[in-house]
Short mmCIF file of C-alpha atoms in Angstrom, two decimals:
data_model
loop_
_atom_site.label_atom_id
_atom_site.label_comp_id
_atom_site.label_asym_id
_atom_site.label_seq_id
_atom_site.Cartn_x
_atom_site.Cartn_y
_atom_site.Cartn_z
CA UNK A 273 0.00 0.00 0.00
CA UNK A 274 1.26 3.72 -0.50
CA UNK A 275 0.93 5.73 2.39
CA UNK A 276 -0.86 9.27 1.67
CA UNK A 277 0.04 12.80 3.08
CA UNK A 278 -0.91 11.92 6.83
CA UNK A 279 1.64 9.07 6.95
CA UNK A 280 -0.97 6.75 7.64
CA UNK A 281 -1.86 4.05 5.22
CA UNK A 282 -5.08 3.83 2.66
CA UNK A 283 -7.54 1.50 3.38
CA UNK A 284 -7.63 -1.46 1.23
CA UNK A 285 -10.97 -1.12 -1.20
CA UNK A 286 -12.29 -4.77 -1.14
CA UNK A 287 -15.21 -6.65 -2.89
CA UNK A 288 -18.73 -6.37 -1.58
CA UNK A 289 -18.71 -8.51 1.26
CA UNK A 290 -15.15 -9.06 1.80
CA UNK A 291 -13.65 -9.35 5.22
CA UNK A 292 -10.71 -6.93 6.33
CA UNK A 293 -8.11 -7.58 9.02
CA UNK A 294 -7.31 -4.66 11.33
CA UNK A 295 -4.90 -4.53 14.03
CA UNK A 296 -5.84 -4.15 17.39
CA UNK A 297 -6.79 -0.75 19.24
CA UNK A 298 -6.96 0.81 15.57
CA UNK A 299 -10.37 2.08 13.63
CA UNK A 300 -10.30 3.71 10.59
CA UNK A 301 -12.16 7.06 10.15
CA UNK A 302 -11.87 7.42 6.65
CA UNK A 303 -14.26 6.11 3.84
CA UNK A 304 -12.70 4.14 1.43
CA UNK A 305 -12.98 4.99 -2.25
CA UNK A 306 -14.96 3.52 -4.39
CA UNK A 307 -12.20 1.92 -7.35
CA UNK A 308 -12.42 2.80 -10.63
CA UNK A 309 -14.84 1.00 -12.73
CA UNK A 310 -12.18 -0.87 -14.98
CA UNK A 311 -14.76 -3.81 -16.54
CA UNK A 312 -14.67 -7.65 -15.64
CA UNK A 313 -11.08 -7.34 -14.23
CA UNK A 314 -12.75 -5.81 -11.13
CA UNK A 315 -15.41 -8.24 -10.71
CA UNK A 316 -15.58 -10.51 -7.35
CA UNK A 317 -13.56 -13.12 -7.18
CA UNK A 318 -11.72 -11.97 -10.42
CA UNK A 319 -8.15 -13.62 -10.50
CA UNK A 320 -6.72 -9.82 -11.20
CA UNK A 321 -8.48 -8.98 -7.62
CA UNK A 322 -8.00 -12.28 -5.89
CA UNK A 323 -4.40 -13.24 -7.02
CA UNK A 324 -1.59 -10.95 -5.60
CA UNK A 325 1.29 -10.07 -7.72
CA UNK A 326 3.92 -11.83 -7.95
CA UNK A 327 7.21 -11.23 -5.35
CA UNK A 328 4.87 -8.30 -3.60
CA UNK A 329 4.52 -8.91 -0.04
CA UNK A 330 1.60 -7.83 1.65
CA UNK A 331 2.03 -5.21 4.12
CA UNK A 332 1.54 -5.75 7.47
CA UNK A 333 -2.22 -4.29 8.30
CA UNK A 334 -3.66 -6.93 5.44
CA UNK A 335 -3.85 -10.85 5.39
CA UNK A 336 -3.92 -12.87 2.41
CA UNK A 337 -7.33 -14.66 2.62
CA UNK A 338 -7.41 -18.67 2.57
CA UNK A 339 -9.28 -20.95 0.58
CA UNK A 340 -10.61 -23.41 3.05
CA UNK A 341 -13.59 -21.62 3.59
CA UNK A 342 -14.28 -22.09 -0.06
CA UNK A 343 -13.58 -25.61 0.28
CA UNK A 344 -16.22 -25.99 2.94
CA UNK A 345 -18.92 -24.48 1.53
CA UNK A 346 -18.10 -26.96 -1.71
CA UNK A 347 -18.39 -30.00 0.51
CA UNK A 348 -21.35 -29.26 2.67
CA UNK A 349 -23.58 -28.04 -1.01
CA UNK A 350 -22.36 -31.79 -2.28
CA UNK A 351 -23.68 -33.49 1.11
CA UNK A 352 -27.39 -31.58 0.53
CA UNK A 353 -27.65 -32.71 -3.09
CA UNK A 354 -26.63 -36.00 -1.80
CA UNK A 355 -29.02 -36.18 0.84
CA UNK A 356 -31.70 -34.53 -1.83
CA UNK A 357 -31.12 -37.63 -4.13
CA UNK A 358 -31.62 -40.09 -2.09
CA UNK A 359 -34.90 -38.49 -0.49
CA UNK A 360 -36.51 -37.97 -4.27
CA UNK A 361 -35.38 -41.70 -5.64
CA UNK A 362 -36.67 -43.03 -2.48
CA UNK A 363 -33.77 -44.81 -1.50
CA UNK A 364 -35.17 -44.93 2.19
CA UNK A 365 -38.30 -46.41 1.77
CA UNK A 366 -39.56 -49.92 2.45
CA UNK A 367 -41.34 -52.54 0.43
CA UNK A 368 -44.87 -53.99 0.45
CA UNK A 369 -44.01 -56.42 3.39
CA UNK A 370 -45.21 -54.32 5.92
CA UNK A 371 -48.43 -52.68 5.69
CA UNK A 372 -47.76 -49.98 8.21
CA UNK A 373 -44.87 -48.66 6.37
CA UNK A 374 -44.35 -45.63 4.86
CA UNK A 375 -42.61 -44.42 1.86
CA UNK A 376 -40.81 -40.78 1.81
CA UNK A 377 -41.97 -39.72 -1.64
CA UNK A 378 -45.14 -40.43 -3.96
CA UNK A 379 -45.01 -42.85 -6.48
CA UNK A 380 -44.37 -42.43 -10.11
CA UNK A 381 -48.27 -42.90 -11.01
CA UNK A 382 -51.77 -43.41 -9.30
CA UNK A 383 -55.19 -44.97 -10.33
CA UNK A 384 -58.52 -45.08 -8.26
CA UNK A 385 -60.24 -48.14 -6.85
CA UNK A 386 -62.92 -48.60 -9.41
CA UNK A 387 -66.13 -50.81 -8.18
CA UNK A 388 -67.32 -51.85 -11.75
CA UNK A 389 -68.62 -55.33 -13.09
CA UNK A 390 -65.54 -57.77 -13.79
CA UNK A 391 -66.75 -60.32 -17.03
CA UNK A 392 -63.51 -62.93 -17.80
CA UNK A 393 -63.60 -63.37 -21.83
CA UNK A 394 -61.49 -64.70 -24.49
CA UNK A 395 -61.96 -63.61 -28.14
CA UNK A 396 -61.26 -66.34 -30.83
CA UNK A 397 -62.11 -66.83 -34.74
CA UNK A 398 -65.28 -68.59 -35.88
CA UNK A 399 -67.57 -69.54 -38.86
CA UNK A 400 -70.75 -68.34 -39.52
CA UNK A 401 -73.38 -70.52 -41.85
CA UNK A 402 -75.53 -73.09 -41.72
CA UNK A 403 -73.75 -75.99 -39.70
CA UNK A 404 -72.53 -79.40 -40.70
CA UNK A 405 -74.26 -80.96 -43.57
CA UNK A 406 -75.65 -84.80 -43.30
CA UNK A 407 -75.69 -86.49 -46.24
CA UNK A 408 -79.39 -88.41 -47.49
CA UNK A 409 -78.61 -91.80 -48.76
CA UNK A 410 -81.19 -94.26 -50.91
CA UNK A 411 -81.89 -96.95 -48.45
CA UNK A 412 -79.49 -100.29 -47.71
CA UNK A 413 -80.63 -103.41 -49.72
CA UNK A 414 -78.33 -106.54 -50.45
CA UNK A 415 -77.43 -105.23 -53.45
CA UNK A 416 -75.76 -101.74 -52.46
CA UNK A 417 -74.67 -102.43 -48.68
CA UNK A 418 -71.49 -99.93 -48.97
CA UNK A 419 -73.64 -97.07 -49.13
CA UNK A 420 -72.75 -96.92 -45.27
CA UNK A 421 -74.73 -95.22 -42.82
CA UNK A 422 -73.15 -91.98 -41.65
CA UNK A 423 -75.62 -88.91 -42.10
CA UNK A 424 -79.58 -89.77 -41.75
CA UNK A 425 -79.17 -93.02 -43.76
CA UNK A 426 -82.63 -92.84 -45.07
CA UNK A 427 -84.41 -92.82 -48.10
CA UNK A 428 -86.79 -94.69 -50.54
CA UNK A 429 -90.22 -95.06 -51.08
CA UNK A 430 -93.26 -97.63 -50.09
CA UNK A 431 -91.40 -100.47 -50.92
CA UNK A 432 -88.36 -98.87 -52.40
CA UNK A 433 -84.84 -100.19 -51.98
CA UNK A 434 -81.08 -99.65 -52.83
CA UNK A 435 -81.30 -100.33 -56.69
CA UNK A 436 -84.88 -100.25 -56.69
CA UNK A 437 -86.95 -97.31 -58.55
CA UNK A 438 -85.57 -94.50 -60.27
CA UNK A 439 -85.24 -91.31 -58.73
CA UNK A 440 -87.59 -88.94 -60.44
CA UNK A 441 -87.69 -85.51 -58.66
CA UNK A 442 -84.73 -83.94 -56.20
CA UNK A 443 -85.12 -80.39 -54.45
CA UNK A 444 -82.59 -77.22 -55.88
CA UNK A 445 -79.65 -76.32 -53.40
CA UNK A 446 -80.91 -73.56 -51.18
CA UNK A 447 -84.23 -74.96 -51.04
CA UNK A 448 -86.01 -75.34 -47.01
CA UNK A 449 -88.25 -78.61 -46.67
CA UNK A 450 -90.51 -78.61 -44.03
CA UNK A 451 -92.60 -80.95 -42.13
CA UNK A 452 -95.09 -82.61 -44.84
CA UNK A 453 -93.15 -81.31 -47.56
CA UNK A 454 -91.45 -83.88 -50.45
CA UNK A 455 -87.98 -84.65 -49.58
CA UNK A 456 -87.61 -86.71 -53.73
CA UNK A 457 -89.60 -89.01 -55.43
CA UNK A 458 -89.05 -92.31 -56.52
CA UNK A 459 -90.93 -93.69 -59.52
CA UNK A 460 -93.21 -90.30 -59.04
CA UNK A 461 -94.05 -91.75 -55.19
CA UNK A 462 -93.43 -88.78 -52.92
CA UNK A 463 -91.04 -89.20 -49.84
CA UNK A 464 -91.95 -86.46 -47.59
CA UNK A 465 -90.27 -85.10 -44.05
CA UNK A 466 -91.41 -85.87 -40.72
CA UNK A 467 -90.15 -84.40 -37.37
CA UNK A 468 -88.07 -86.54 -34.87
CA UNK A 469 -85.12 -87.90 -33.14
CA UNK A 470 -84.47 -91.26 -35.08
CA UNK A 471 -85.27 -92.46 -38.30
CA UNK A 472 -88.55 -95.13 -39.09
CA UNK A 473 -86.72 -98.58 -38.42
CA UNK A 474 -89.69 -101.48 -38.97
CA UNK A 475 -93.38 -101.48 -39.99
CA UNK A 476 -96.08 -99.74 -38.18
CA UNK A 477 -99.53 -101.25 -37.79
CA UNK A 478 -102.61 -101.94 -35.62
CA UNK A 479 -101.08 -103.32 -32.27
CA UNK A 480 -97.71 -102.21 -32.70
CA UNK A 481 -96.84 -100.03 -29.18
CA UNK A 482 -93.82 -97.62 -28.92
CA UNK A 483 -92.25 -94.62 -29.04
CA UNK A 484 -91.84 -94.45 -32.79
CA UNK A 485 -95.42 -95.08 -32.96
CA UNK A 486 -96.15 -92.08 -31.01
CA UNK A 487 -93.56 -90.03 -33.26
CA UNK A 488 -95.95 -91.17 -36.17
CA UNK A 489 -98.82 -89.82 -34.68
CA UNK A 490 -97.85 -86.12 -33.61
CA UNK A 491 -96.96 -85.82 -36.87
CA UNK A 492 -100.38 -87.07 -38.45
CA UNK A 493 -101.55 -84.44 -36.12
CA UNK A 494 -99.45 -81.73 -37.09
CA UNK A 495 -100.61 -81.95 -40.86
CA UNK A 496 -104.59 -82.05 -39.71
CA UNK A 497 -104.99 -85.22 -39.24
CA UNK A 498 -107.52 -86.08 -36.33
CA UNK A 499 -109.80 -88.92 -35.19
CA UNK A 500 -106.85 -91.09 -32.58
CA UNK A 501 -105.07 -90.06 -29.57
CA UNK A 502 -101.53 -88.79 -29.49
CA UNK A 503 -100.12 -92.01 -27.46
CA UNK A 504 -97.96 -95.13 -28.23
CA UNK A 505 -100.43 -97.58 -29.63
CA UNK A 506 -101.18 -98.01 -33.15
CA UNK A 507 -104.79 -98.68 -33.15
CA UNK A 508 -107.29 -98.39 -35.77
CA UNK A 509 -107.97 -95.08 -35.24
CA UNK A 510 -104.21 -94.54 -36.01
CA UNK A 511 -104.71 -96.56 -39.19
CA UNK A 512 -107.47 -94.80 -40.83
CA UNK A 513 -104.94 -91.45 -40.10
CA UNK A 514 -102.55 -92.92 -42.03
CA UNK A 515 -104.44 -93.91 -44.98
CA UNK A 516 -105.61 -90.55 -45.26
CA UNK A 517 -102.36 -89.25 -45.23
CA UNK A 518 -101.37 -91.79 -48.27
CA UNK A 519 -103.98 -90.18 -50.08
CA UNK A 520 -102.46 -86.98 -49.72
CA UNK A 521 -99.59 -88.73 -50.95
CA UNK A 522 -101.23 -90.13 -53.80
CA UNK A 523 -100.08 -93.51 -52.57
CA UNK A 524 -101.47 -97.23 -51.96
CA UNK A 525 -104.14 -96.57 -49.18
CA UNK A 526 -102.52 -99.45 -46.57
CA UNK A 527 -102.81 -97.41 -43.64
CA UNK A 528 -99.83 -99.14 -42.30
CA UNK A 529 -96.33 -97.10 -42.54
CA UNK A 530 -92.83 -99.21 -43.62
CA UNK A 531 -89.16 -98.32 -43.23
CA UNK A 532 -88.42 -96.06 -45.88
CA UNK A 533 -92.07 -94.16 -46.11
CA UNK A 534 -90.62 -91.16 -44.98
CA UNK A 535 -87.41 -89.04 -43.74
CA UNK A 536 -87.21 -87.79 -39.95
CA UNK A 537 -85.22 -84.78 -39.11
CA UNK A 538 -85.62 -83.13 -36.05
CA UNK A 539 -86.57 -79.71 -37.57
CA UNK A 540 -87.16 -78.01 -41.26
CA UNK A 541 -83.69 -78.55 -43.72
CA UNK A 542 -82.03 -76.73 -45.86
CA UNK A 543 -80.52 -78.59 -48.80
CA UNK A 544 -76.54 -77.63 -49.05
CA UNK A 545 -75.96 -79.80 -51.96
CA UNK A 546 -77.67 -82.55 -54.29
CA UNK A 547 -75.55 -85.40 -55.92
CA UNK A 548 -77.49 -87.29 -57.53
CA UNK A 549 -79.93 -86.36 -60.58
CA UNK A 550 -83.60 -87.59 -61.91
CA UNK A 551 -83.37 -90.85 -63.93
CA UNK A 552 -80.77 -92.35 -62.01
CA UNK A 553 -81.40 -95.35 -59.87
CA UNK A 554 -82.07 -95.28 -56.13
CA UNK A 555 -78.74 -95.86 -54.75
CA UNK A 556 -75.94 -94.60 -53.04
CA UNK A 557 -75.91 -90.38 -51.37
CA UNK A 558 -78.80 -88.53 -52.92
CA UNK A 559 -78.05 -85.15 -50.95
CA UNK A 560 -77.00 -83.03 -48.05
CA UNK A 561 -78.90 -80.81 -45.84
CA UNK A 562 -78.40 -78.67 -42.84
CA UNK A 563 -80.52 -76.87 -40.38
CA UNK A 564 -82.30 -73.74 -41.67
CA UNK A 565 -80.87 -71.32 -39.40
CA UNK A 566 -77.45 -69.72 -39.47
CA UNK A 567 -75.20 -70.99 -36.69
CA UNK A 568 -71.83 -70.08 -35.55
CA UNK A 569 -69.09 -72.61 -35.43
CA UNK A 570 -65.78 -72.37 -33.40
CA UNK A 571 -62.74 -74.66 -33.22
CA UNK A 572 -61.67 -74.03 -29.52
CA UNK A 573 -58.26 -74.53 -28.57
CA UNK A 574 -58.80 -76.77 -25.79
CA UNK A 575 -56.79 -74.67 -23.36
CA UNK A 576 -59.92 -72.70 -23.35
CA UNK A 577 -61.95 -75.64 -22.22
CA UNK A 578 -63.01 -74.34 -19.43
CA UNK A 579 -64.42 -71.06 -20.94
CA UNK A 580 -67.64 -72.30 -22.25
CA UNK A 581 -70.24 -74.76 -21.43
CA UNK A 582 -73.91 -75.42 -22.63
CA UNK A 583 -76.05 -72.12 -21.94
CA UNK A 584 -72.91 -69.94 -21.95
CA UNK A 585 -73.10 -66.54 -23.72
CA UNK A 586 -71.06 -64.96 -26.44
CA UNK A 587 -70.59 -62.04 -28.73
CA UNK A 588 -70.54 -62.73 -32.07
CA UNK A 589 -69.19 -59.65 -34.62
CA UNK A 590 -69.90 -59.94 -37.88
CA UNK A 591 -67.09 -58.89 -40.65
CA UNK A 592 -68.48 -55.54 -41.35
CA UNK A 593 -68.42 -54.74 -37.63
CA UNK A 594 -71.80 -55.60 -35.82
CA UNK A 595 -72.64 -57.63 -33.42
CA UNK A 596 -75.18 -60.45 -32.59
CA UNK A 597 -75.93 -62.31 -29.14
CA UNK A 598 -75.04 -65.92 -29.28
CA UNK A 599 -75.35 -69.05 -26.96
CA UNK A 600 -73.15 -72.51 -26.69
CA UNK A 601 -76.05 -75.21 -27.87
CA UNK A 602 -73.62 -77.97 -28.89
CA UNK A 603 -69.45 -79.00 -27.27
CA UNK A 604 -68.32 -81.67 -29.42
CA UNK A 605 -65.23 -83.97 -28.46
CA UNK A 606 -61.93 -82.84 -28.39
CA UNK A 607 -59.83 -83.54 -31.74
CA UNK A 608 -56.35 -82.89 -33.38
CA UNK A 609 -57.80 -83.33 -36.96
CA UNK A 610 -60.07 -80.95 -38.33
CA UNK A 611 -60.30 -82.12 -42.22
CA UNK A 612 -61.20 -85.52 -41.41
CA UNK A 613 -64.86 -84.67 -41.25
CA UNK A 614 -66.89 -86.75 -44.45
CA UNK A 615 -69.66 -85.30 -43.16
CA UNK A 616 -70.68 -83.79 -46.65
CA UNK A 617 -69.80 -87.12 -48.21
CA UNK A 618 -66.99 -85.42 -50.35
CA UNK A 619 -64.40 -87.15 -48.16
CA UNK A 620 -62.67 -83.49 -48.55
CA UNK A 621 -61.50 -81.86 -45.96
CA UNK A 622 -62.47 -78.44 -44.56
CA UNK A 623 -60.98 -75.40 -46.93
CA UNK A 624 -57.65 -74.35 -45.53
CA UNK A 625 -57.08 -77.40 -42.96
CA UNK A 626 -54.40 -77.92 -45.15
CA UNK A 627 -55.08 -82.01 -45.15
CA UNK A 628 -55.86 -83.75 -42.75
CA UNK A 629 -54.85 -81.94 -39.77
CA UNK A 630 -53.27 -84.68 -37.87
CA UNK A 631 -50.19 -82.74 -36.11
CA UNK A 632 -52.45 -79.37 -35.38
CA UNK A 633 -52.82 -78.60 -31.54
CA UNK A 634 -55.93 -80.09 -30.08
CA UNK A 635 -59.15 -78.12 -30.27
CA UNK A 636 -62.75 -78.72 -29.17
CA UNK A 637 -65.79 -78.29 -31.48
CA UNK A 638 -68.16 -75.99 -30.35
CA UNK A 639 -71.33 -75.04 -31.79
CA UNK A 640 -73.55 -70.77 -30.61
CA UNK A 641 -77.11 -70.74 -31.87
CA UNK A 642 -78.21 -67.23 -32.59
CA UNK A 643 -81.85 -65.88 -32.19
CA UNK A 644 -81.41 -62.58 -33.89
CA UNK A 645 -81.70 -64.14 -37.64
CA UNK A 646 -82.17 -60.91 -39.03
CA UNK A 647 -79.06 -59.16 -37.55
CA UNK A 648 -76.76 -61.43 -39.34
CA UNK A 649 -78.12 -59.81 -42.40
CA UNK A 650 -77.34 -61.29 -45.93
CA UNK A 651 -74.34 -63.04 -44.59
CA UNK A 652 -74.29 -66.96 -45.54
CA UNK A 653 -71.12 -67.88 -44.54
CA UNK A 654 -68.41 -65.79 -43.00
CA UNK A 655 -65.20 -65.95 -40.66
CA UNK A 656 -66.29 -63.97 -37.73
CA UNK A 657 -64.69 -63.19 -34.63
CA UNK A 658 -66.95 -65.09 -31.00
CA UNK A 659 -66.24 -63.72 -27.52
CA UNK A 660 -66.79 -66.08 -25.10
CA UNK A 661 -68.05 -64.81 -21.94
CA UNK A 662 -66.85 -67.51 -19.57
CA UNK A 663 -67.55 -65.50 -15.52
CA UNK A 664 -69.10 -62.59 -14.60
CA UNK A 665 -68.44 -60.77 -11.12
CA UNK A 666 -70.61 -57.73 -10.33
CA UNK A 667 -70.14 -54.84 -8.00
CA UNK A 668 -66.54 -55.45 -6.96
CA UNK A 669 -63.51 -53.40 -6.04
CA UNK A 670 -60.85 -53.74 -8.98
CA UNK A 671 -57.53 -52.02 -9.56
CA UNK A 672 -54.69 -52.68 -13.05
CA UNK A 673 -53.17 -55.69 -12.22
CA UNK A 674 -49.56 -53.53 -12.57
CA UNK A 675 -50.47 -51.95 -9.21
CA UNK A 676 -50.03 -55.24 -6.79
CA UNK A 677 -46.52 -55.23 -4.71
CA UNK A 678 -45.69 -58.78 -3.93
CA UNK A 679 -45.03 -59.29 0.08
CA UNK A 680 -42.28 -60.84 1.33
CA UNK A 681 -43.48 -64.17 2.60
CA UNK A 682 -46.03 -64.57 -0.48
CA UNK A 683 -49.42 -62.61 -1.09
CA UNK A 684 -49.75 -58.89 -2.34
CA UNK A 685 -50.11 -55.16 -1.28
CA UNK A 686 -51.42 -52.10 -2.38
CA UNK A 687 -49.18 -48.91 -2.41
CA UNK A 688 -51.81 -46.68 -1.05
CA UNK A 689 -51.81 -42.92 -0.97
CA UNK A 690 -52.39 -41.19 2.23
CA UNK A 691 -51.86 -37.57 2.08
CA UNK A 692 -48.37 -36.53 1.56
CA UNK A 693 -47.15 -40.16 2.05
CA UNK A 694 -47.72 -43.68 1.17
CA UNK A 695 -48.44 -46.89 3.15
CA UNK A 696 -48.63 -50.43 1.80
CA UNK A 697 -51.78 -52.21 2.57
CA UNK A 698 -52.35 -56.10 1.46
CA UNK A 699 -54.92 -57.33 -0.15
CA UNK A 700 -56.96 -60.44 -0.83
CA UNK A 701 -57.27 -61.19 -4.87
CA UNK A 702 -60.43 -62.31 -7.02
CA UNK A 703 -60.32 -62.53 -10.92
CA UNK A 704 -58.36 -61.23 -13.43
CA UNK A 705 -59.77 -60.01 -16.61
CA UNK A 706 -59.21 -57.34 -19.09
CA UNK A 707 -55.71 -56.46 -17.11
CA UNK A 708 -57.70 -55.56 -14.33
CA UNK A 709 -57.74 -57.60 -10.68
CA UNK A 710 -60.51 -57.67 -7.76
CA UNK A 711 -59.14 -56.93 -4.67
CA UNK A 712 -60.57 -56.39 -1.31
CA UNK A 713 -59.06 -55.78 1.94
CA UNK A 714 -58.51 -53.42 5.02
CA UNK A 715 -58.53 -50.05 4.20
CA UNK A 716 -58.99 -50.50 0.25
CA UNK A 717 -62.70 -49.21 -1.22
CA UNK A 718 -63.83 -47.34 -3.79
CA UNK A 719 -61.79 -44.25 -5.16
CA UNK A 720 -59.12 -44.99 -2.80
CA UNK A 721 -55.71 -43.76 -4.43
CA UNK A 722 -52.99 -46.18 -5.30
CA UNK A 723 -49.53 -46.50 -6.73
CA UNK A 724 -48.80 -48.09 -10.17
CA UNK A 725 -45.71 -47.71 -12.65
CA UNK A 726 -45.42 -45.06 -15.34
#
């Protein structure tokens, strides 16, 4: 420093806040001057301010300042952030094991308890038309006994056998016979279509008692045909129905009924296909039918088993988006092929099996009757998609399945949000559908806040 006129020395102009080191017994009366304004050089903590000069000693009223209080201040600002870190990653907090604990920050997302209807369903590919088709055959005689006897196996006329008459008349493809109505003729004899659950297997006269005799007769009654009681016994009463029905036949008036005299389906066909043609004789398939209504079929993969059973419901969408209701009528028996169905009486398999099928995973035929004809629309056949509606729980607590915190010791939690903090509550689990869980539990209800992941 340079002493002025008064011998004593200048005071030392320092940086705002700068400490200065005075000896003892020895106060300053003078104001120091403000220095002159010489740019960034001047700025605090400048090295032209803080750095002395080189070989210049500093004079005795003046200390050069040290650097550990710098040093200080450096470490305890990296022991905060530290501590910060720690607090915000939650590096302190516990786990779901015990439900009284409490975690120092939120978590990275929340969702409500929702009380909402739970329905377990699996979506999977199906076929809409008109079912499997059975195949009519001319009936067995000793002369054509390969015809087999998959499908109805029935056929013929009064009297009529494999080989015997010549077909005469056959229905168009599309065509819907009803109860009553001519199924083909044989030598210009009408075989018509009566309602049942098994085919006529032996002659039908006065005396003869059974169940097929009692088929017989609802029928006559169901085409007008009056004067006998609906029971099992063929009386003459029953008899003098019949001939009247031959008569509407325009048959032999015998008023007793043979194997043969008629077809029995248990409801009105539709014909899918005819193979045979007038003038040829009786013999071998003469057609295939199928119910009249449009039906859904589905090839279950039989890990799915245990998603449908007779009476269960399903949603069935259509290709150009809408939807029908549809039921489970029919579970077949598990199979690994799918094209060895001769059903038709091709022997081909189904389109796109892609043979017979033998080494495809198992599946389980299933068969969804739909009431709402009309909402199918003009559809015939189509792939659609079925969703099987397997359980159903109503009015329960759920949460996203993402949100359960396994315990230590087995069973789950809850990260629940309590105000400012977070306490793990466990919880009791129901089903799981639609990447949703039912829980219940202590504590847990509806709109209650909980943890999940981002």
């Amino acid at each position: 420093m340079t002493p002025d006129e008064t011998g004593e020395p200048a005071v030392r102009s320092e940086p705002s806040g700068a400490l200065e080191r005075r000896d003892p017994g020895r106060v300053s009366t003078k104001t120091a001057e403000a220095p002159p304004d010489t740019g960034a050089g001047n700025l605090p903590g400048t090295a032209a301010e803080e750095t002395p000069a080189k070989d210049v000693e500093p004079s005795a009223g003046t200390r050069r300042r040290r650097p550990l209080r710098t040093s200080l201040i450096v470490v305890v600002a990296i022991a905060v952030a530290a501590a910060a870190g720690i607090a915000a990653t939650g590096t302190l907090g516990g786990d779901g094991d015990d439900p009284q604990s409490s975690a120092p920050s939120g978590p990275p997302a929340t969702a409500e308890v929702e009380r909402t209807t739970l329905v377990d369903s699996e979506t999977v590919d199906g076929n809409l038309g008109y079912g499997e088709a059975q195949t009519v055959r001319a009936p067995a005689s000793s002369a054509d006994t390969d015809t087999g006897t998959g499908g109805t196996g029935q056929g013929g006329g009064s009297g009529g056998g494999g080989g015997n008459g010549i077909v005469t008349w056959l229905p168009e493809e599309g065509d819907v016979v009803k109860r009553g109505d001519t199924v083909y003729r044989v030598d210009q004899r009408e075989v018509p279509l009566l309602y049942g659950s098994f085919p006529l297997y032996r002659t039908l006269r006065p005396g003869t008692e059974g169940a097929d005799v009692e088929m017989l007769e609802k029928n006559l009654r169901a085409l007008g045909h009056t004067g006998f009681t609906v029971d099992d016994t063929y009386n003459f009463a029953t008899a003098e129905a019949v001939r009247e029905w031959q008569d509407d036949l325009n048959r032999e008036e015998t008023g007793t009924v043979e194997p043969g005299d008629a077809l029995v389906a248990s409801g009105a066909r539709r014909v899918a296909d005819v193979q045979a043609a007038p003038g040829v004789a009786l013999s071998g398939n003469l057609l295939t039918w199928t119910g009249t209504e449009r039906i859904v079929g589905v090839d279950l993969d039989v890990q799915f088993e245990d998603l449908v059973d007779n009476g269960t419901k399903a949603t069935v969408e259509l290709p150009d988006g809408n939807t029908v209701q549809g039921e489970v009528t029919d579970i077949g028996t598990p199979s690994t092929s799918r094209g060895d169905d001769s059903a038709s009486g091709t022997g081909e398999s189904d389109a796109g099996s892609g043979g017979s099928g033998g080494n495809e995973d198992p599946t389980l035929p299933v068969e969804l009757t739909v009431k709402d004809q009309k909402g199918l629309g003009r559809y015939q056949a189509a792939a659609v998609e079925v969703t099987l509606k397997a359980e159903t729980r109503k009015d329960v607590l759920v949460v996203p399945v993402n949100a359960l915190v396994a315990r230590k010791g087995g069973g789950y939690a809850l990260e629940v949000v309590t105000g400012d903090n977070t306490e793990y509550r466990p919880v009791k689990l129901g089903m799981f559908a639609d990447g949703r869980v039912e829980v219940s539990g202590t504590g847990i209800k509806e709109g209650t806040v909980v943890g999940v992941p981002k």
